[in-house]
PDB file of C-alpha atoms in Angstrom:
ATOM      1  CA  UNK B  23     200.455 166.436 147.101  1.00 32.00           C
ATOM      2  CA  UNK B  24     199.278 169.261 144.849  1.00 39.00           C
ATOM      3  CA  UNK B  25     202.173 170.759 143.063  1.00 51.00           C
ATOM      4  CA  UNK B  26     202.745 174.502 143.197  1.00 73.00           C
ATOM      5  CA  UNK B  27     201.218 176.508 141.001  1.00 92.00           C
ATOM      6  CA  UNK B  28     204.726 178.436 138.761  1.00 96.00           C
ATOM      7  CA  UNK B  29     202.692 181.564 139.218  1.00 97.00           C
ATOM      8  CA  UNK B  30     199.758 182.486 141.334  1.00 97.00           C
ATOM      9  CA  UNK B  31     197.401 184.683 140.745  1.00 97.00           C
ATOM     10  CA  UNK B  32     194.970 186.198 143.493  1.00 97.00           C
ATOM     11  CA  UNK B  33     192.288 188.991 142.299  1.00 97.00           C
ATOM     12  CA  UNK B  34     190.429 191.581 145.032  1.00 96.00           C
ATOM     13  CA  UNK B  35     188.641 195.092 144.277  1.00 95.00           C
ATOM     14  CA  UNK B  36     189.764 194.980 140.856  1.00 97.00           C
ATOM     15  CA  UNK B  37     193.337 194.399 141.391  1.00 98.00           C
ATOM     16  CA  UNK B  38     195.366 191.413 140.302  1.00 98.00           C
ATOM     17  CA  UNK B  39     198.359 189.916 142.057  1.00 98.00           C
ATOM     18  CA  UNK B  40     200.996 187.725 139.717  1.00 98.00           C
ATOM     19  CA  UNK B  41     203.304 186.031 141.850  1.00 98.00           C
ATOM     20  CA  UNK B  42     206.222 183.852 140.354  1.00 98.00           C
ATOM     21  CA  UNK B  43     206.469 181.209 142.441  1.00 97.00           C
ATOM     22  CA  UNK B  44     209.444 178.988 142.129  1.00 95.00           C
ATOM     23  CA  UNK B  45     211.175 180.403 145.429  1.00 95.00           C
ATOM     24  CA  UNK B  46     213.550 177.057 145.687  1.00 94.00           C
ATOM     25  CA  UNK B  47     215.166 177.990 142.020  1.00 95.00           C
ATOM     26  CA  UNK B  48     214.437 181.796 143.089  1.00 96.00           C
ATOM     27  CA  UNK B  49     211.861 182.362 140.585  1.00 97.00           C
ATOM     28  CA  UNK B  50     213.867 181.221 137.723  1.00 95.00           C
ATOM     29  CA  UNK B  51     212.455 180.703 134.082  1.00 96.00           C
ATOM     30  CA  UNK B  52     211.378 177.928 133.154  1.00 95.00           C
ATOM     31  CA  UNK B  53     208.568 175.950 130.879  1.00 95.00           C
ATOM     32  CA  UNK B  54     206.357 175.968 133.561  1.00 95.00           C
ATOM     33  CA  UNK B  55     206.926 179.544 134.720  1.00 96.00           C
ATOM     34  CA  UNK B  56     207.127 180.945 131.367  1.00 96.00           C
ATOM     35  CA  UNK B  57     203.573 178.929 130.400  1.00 97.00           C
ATOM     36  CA  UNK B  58     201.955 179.952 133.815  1.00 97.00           C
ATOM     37  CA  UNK B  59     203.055 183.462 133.261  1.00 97.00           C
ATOM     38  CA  UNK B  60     201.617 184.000 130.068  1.00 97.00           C
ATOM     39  CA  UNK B  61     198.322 182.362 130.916  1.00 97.00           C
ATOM     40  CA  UNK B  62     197.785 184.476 133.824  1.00 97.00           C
ATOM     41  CA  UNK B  63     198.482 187.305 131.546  1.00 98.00           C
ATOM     42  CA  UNK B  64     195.853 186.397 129.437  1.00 98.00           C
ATOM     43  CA  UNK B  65     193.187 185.825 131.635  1.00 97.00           C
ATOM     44  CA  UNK B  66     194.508 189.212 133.273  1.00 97.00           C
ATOM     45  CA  UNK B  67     194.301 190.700 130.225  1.00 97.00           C
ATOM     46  CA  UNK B  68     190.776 189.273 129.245  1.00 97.00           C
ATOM     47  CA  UNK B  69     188.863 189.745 132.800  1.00 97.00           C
ATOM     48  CA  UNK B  70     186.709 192.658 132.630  1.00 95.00           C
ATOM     49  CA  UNK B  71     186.689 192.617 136.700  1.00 95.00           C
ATOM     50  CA  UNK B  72     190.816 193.373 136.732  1.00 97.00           C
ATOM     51  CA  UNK B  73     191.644 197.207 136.594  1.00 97.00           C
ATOM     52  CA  UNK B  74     195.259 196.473 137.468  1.00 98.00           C
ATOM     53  CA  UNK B  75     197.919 193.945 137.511  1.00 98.00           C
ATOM     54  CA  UNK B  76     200.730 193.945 140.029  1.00 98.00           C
ATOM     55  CA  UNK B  77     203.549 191.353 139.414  1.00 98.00           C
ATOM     56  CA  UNK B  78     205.896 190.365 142.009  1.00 98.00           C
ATOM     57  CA  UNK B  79     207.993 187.358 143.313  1.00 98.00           C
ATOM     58  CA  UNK B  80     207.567 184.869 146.205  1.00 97.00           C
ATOM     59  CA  UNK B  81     210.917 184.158 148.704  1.00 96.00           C
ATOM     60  CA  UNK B  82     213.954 186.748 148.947  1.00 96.00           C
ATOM     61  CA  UNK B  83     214.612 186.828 144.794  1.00 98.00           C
ATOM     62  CA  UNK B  84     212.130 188.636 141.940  1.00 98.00           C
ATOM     63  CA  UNK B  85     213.354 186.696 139.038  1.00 98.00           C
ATOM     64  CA  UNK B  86     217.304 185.361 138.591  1.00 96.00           C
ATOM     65  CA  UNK B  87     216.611 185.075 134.764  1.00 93.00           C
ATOM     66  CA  UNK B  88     216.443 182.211 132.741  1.00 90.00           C
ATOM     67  CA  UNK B  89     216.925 178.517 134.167  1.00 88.00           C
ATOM     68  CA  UNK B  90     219.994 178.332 133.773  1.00 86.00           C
ATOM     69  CA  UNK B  91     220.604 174.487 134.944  1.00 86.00           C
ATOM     70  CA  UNK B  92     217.793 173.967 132.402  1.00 87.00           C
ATOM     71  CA  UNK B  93     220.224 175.031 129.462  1.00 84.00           C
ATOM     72  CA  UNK B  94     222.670 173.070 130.739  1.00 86.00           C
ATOM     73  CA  UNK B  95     221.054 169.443 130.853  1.00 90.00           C
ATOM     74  CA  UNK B  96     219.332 169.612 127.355  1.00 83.00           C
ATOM     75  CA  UNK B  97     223.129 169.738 126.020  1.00 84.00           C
ATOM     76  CA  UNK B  98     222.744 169.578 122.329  1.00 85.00           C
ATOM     77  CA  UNK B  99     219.363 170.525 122.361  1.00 89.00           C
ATOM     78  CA  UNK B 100     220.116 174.061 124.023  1.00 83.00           C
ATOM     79  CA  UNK B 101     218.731 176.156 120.804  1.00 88.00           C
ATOM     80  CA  UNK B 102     215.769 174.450 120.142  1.00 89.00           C
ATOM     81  CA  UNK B 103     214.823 174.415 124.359  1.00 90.00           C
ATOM     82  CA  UNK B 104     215.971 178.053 124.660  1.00 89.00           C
ATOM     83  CA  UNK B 105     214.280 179.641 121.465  1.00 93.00           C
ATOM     84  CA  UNK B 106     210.900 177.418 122.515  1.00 93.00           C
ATOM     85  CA  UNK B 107     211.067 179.007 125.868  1.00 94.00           C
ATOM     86  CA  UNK B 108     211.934 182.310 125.187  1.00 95.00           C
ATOM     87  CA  UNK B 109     208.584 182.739 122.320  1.00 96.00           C
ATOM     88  CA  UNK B 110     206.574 181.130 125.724  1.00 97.00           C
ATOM     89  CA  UNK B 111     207.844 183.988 127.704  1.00 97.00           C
ATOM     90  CA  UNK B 112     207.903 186.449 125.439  1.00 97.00           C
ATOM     91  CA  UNK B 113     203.901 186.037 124.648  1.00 98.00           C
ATOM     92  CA  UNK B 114     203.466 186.854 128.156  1.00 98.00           C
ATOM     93  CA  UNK B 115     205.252 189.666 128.290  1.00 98.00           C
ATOM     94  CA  UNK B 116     203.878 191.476 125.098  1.00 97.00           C
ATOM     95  CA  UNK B 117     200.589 190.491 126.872  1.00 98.00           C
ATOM     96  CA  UNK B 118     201.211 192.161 129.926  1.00 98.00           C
ATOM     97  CA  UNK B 119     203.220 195.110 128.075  1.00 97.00           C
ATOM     98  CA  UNK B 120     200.085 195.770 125.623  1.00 96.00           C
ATOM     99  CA  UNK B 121     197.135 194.986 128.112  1.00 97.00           C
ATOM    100  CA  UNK B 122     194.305 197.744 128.143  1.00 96.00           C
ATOM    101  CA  UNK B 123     195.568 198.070 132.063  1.00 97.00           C
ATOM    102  CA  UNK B 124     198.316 199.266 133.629  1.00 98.00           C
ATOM    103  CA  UNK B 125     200.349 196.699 135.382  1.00 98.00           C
ATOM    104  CA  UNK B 126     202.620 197.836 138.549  1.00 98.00           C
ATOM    105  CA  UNK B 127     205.979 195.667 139.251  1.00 98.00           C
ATOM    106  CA  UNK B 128     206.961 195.012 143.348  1.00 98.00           C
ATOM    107  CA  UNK B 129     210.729 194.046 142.918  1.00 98.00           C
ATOM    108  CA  UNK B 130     211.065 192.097 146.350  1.00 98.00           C
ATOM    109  CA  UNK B 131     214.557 191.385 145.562  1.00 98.00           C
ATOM    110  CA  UNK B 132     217.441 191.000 142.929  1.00 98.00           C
ATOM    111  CA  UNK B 133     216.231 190.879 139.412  1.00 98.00           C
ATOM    112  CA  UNK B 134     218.778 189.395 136.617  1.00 97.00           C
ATOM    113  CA  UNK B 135     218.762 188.299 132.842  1.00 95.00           C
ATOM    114  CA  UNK B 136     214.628 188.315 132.142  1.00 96.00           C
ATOM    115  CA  UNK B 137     214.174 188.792 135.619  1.00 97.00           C
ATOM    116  CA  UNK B 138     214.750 192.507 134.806  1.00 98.00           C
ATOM    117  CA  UNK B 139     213.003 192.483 132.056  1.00 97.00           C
ATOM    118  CA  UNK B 140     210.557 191.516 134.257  1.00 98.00           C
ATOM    119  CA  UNK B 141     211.229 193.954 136.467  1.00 98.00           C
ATOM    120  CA  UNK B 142     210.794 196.856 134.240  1.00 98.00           C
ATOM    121  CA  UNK B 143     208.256 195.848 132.410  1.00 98.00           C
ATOM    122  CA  UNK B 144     205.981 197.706 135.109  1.00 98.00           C
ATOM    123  CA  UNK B 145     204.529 200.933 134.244  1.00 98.00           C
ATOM    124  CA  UNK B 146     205.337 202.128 137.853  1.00 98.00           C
ATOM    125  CA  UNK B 147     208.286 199.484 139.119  1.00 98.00           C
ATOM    126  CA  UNK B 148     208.909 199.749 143.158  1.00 98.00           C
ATOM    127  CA  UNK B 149     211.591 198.184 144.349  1.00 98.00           C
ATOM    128  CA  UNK B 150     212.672 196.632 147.763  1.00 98.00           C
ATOM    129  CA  UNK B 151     215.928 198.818 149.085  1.00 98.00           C
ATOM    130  CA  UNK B 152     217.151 194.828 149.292  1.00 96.00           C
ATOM    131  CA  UNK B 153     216.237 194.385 145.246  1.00 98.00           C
ATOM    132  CA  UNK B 154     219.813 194.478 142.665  1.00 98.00           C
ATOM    133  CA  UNK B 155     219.863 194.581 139.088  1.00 98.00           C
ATOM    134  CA  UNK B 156     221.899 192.869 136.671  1.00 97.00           C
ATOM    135  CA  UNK B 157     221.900 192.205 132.697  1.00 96.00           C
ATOM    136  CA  UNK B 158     223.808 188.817 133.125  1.00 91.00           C
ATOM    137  CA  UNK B 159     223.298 187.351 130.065  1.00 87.00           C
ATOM    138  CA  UNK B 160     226.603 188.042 127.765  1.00 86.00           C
ATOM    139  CA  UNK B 161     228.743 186.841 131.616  1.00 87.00           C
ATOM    140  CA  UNK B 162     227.659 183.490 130.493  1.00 88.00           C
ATOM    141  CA  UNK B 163     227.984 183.895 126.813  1.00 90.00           C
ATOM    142  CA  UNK B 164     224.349 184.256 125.681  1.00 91.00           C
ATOM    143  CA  UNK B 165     222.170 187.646 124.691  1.00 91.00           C
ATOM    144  CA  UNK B 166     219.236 189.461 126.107  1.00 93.00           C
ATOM    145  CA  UNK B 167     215.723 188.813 126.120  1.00 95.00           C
ATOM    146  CA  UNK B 168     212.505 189.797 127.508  1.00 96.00           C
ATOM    147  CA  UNK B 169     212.852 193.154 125.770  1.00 96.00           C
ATOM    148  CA  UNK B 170     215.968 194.139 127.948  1.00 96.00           C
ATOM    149  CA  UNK B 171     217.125 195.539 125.181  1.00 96.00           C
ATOM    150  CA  UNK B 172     214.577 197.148 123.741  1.00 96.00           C
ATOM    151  CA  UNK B 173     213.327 198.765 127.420  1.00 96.00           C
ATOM    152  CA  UNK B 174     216.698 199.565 129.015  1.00 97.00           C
ATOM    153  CA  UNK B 175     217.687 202.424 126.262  1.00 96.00           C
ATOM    154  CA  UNK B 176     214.433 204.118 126.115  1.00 95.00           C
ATOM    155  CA  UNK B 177     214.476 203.955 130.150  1.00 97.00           C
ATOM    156  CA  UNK B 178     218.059 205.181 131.374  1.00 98.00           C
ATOM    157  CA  UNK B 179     219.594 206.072 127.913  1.00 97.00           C
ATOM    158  CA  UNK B 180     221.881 204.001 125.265  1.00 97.00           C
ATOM    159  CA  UNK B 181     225.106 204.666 127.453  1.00 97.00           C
ATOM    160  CA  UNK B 182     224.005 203.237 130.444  1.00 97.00           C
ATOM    161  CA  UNK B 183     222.134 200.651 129.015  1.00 97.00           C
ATOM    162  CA  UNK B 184     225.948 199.059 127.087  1.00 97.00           C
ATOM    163  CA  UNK B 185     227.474 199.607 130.098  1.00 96.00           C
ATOM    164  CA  UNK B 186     224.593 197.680 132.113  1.00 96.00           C
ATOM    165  CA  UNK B 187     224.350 194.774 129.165  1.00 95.00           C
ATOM    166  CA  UNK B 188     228.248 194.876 128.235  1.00 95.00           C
ATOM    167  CA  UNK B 189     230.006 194.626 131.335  1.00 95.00           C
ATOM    168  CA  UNK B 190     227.020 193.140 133.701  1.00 94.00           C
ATOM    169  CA  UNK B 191     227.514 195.695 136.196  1.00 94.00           C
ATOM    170  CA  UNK B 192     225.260 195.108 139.233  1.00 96.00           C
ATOM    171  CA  UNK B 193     223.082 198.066 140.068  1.00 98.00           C
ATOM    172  CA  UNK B 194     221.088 198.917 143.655  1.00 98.00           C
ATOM    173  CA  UNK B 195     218.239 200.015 143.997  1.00 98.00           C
ATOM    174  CA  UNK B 196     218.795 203.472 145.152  1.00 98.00           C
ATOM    175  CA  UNK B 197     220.985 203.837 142.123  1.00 98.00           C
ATOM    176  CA  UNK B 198     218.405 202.301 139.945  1.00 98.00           C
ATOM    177  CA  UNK B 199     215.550 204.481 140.959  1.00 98.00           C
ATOM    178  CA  UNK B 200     218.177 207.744 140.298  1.00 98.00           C
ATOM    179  CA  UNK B 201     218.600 206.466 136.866  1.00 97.00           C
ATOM    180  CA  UNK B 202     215.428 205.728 135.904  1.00 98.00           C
ATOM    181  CA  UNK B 203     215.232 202.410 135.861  1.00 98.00           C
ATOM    182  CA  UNK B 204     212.970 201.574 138.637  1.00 98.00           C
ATOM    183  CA  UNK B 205     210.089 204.409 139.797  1.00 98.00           C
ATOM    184  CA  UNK B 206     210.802 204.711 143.227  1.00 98.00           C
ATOM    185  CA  UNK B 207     212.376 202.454 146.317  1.00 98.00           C
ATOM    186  CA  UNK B 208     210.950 201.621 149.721  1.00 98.00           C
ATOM    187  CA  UNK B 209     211.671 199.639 153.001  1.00 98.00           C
ATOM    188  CA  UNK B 210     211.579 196.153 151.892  1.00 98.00           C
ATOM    189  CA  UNK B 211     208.479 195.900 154.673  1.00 98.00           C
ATOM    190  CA  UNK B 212     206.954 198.668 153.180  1.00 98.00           C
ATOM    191  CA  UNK B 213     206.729 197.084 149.500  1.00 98.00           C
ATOM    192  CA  UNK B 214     203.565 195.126 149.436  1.00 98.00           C
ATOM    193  CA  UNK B 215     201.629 197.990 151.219  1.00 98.00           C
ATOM    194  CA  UNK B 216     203.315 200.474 148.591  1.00 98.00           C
ATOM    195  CA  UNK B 217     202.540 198.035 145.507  1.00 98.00           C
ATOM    196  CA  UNK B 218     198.743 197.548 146.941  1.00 98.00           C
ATOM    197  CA  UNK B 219     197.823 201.585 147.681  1.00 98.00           C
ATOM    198  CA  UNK B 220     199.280 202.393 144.138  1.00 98.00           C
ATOM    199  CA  UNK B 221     197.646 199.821 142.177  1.00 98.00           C
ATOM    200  CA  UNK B 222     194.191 200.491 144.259  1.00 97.00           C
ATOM    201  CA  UNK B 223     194.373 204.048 143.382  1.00 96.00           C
ATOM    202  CA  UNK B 224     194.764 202.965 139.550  1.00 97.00           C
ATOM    203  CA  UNK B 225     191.879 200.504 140.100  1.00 97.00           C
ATOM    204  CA  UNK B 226     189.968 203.175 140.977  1.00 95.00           C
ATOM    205  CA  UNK B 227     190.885 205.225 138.096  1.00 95.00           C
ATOM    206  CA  UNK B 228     189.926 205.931 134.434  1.00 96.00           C
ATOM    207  CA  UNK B 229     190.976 202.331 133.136  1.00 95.00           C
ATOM    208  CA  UNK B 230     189.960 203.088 129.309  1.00 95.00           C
ATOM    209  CA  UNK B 231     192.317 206.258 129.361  1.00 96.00           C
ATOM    210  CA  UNK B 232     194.990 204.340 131.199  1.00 96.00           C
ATOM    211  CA  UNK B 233     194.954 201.810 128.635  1.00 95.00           C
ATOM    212  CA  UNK B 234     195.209 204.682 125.925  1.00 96.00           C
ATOM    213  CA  UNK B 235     198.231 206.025 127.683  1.00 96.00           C
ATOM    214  CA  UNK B 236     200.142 202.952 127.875  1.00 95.00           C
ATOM    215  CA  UNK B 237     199.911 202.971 123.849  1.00 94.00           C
ATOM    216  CA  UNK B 238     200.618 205.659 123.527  1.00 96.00           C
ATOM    217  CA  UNK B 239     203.848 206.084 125.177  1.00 95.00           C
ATOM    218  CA  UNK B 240     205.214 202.507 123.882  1.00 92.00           C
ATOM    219  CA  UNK B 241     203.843 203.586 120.172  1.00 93.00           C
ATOM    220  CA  UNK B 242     205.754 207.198 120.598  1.00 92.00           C
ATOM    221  CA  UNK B 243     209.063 205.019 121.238  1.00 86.00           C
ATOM    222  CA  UNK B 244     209.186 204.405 117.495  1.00 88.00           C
ATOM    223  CA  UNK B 245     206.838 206.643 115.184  1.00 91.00           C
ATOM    224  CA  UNK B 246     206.817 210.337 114.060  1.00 94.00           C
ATOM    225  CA  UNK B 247     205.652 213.210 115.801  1.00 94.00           C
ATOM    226  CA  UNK B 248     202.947 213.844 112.866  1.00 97.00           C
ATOM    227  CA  UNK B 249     201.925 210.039 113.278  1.00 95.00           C
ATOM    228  CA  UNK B 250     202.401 210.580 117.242  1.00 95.00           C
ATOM    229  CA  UNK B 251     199.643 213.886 117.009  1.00 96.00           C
ATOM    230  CA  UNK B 252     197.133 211.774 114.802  1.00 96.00           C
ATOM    231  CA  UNK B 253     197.087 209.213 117.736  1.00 95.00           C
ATOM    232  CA  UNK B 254     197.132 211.496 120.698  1.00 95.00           C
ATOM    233  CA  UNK B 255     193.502 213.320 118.478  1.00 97.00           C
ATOM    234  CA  UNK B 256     192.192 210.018 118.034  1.00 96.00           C
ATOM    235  CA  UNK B 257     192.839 208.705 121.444  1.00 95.00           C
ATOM    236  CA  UNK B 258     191.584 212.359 123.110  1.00 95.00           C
ATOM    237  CA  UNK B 259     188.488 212.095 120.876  1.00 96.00           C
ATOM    238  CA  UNK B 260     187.575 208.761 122.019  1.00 95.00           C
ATOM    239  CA  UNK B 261     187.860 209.212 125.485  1.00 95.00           C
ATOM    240  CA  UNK B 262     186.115 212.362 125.902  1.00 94.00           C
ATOM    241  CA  UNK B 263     183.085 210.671 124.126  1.00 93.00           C
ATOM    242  CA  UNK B 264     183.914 207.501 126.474  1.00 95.00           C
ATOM    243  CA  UNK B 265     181.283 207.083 129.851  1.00 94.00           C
ATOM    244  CA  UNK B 266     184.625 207.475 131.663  1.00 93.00           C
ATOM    245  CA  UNK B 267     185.690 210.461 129.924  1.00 94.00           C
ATOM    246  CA  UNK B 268     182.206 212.521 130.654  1.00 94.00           C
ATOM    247  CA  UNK B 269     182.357 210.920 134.112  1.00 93.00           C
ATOM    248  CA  UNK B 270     185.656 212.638 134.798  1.00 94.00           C
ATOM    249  CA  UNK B 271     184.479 216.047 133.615  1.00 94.00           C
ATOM    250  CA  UNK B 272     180.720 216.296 135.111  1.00 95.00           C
ATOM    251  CA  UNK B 273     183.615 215.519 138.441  1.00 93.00           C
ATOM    252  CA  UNK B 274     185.803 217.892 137.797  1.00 95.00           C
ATOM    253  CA  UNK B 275     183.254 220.851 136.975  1.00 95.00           C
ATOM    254  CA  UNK B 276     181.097 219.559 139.729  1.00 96.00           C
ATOM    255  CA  UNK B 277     184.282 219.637 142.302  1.00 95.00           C
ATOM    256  CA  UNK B 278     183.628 216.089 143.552  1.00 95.00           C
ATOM    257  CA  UNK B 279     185.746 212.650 142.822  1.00 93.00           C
ATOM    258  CA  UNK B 280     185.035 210.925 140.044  1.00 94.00           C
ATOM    259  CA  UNK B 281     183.214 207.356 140.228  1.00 93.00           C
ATOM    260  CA  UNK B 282     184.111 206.063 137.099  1.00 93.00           C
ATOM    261  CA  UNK B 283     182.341 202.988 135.710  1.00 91.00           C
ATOM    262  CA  UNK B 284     183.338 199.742 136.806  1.00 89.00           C
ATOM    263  CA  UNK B 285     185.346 200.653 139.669  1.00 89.00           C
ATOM    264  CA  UNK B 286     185.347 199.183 142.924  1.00 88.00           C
ATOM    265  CA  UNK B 287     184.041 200.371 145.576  1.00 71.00           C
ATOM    266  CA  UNK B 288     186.755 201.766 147.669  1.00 62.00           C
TER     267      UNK B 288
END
């Protein structure tokens, strides 16, 4: 018997599905996880034919975190084992945080430890009403990673985000999406449709000036406004001069959609 692929990856009219699949540890990471993950986030990343990347998990659970039973049998060994997989998974996630797409998160269910930061890593995150959210980590004496703690304050504020990471306070999704953490909620039969007709639409979009964006608002986390402006001119500039930028303009002016290059047909 073939053994399951940690993460699966399915690709259709320019959209990308990442699905962690370890359902029996629910979607825990692991070396195998962690290595599929950031493989599929490079050839994600890499494939001209992907406009968008959705990630989402397989059973009832998104991602508990970190495998934990993992860090318990290598004993002695724990730092070395931990540290090695933490760099694994945080290559994919810088991969799928800086790819020149936007990538859409479908939080089927709770999210904990690197699970969230997982979970927020999305550029639009939609969560199951079903999905929970929890920092974990310090509960069994370790720290964040992932970029929890990098994301969390610049998505729901340096309060919440101690409280959340401090005290390991569970939060629902209704809650989640007031705060800020998550975009928006939906019927947890409703999620997959939801995921697909956003990241379609996106697919269909201005990819190039989508990319732009997404550096731009994760560069304005920690530069200057002057250094911010520079960007923003440079970024404008090349787009307008970009097929998809004149493409978008002859639409607009010419009151039709655009059909920008490389998009699928709808």
């Amino acid at each position: 018997m073939t053994e399951a692929l940690a993460v699966t990856v399915e690709i259709a009219k320019g959209v990308a599905w990442l699905t962690l699949n370890r359902p029996e540890s629910r979607n825990a990471v692991g070396p195998e996880l962690s290595q599929a993950l950031h493989e599929a986030a490079i050839r994600c990343a890499d494939d001209p034919d992907v406009r968008c990347v959705v990630l989402t998990g397989s059973g009832k659970f998104f991602c508990v975190g970190g495998d934990v039973d993992l860090f318990a049998r290598v004993g002695d060994r724990a730092g070395e084992t931990v540290g090695a997989l933490a760099r694994t998974f945080h290559a994919g996630v810088l991969r799928l945080a800086t790819m020149p797409k936007p990538l859409i998160t479908a939080i089927n269910g709770p999210a904990a430890g690197a699970g969230l930061s997982l979970a927020i890593l999305g550029d639009i995150a939609i969560a199951a009403r079903s999905a929970q959210f929890a920092v974990a980590y310090s509960a069994i004496g370790l720290t964040p990673d992932g970029g929890a703690s990098w994301m969390l304050p610049r998505l729901i504020g340096l309060r919440r985000a101690q409280e959340m990471m401090l005290t390991n306070r569970r939060v629902g999704a209704e809650e989640a999406a007031t705060m800020g953490l998550v975009t928006r909620t939906v019927a947890d039969d409703d999620l997959v449709a939801a995921a697909r007709e956003t990241a379609d639409a996106l697919a269909q979009g201005a990819v190039g000036a989508l990319a732009a964006c997404r550096k731009l608002l994760h560069d304005g986390a920690v530069v200057g406004l002057a250094a911010q402006l520079d960007a923003e001119a440079a970024a404008i500039a090349a787009t307008s001069g970009s097929a998809e930028g004149r493409e978008g303009v002859a639409a607009f002016i010419g009151r039709r959609r655009p059909a920008f290059p490389g998009a699928p047909v709808a």
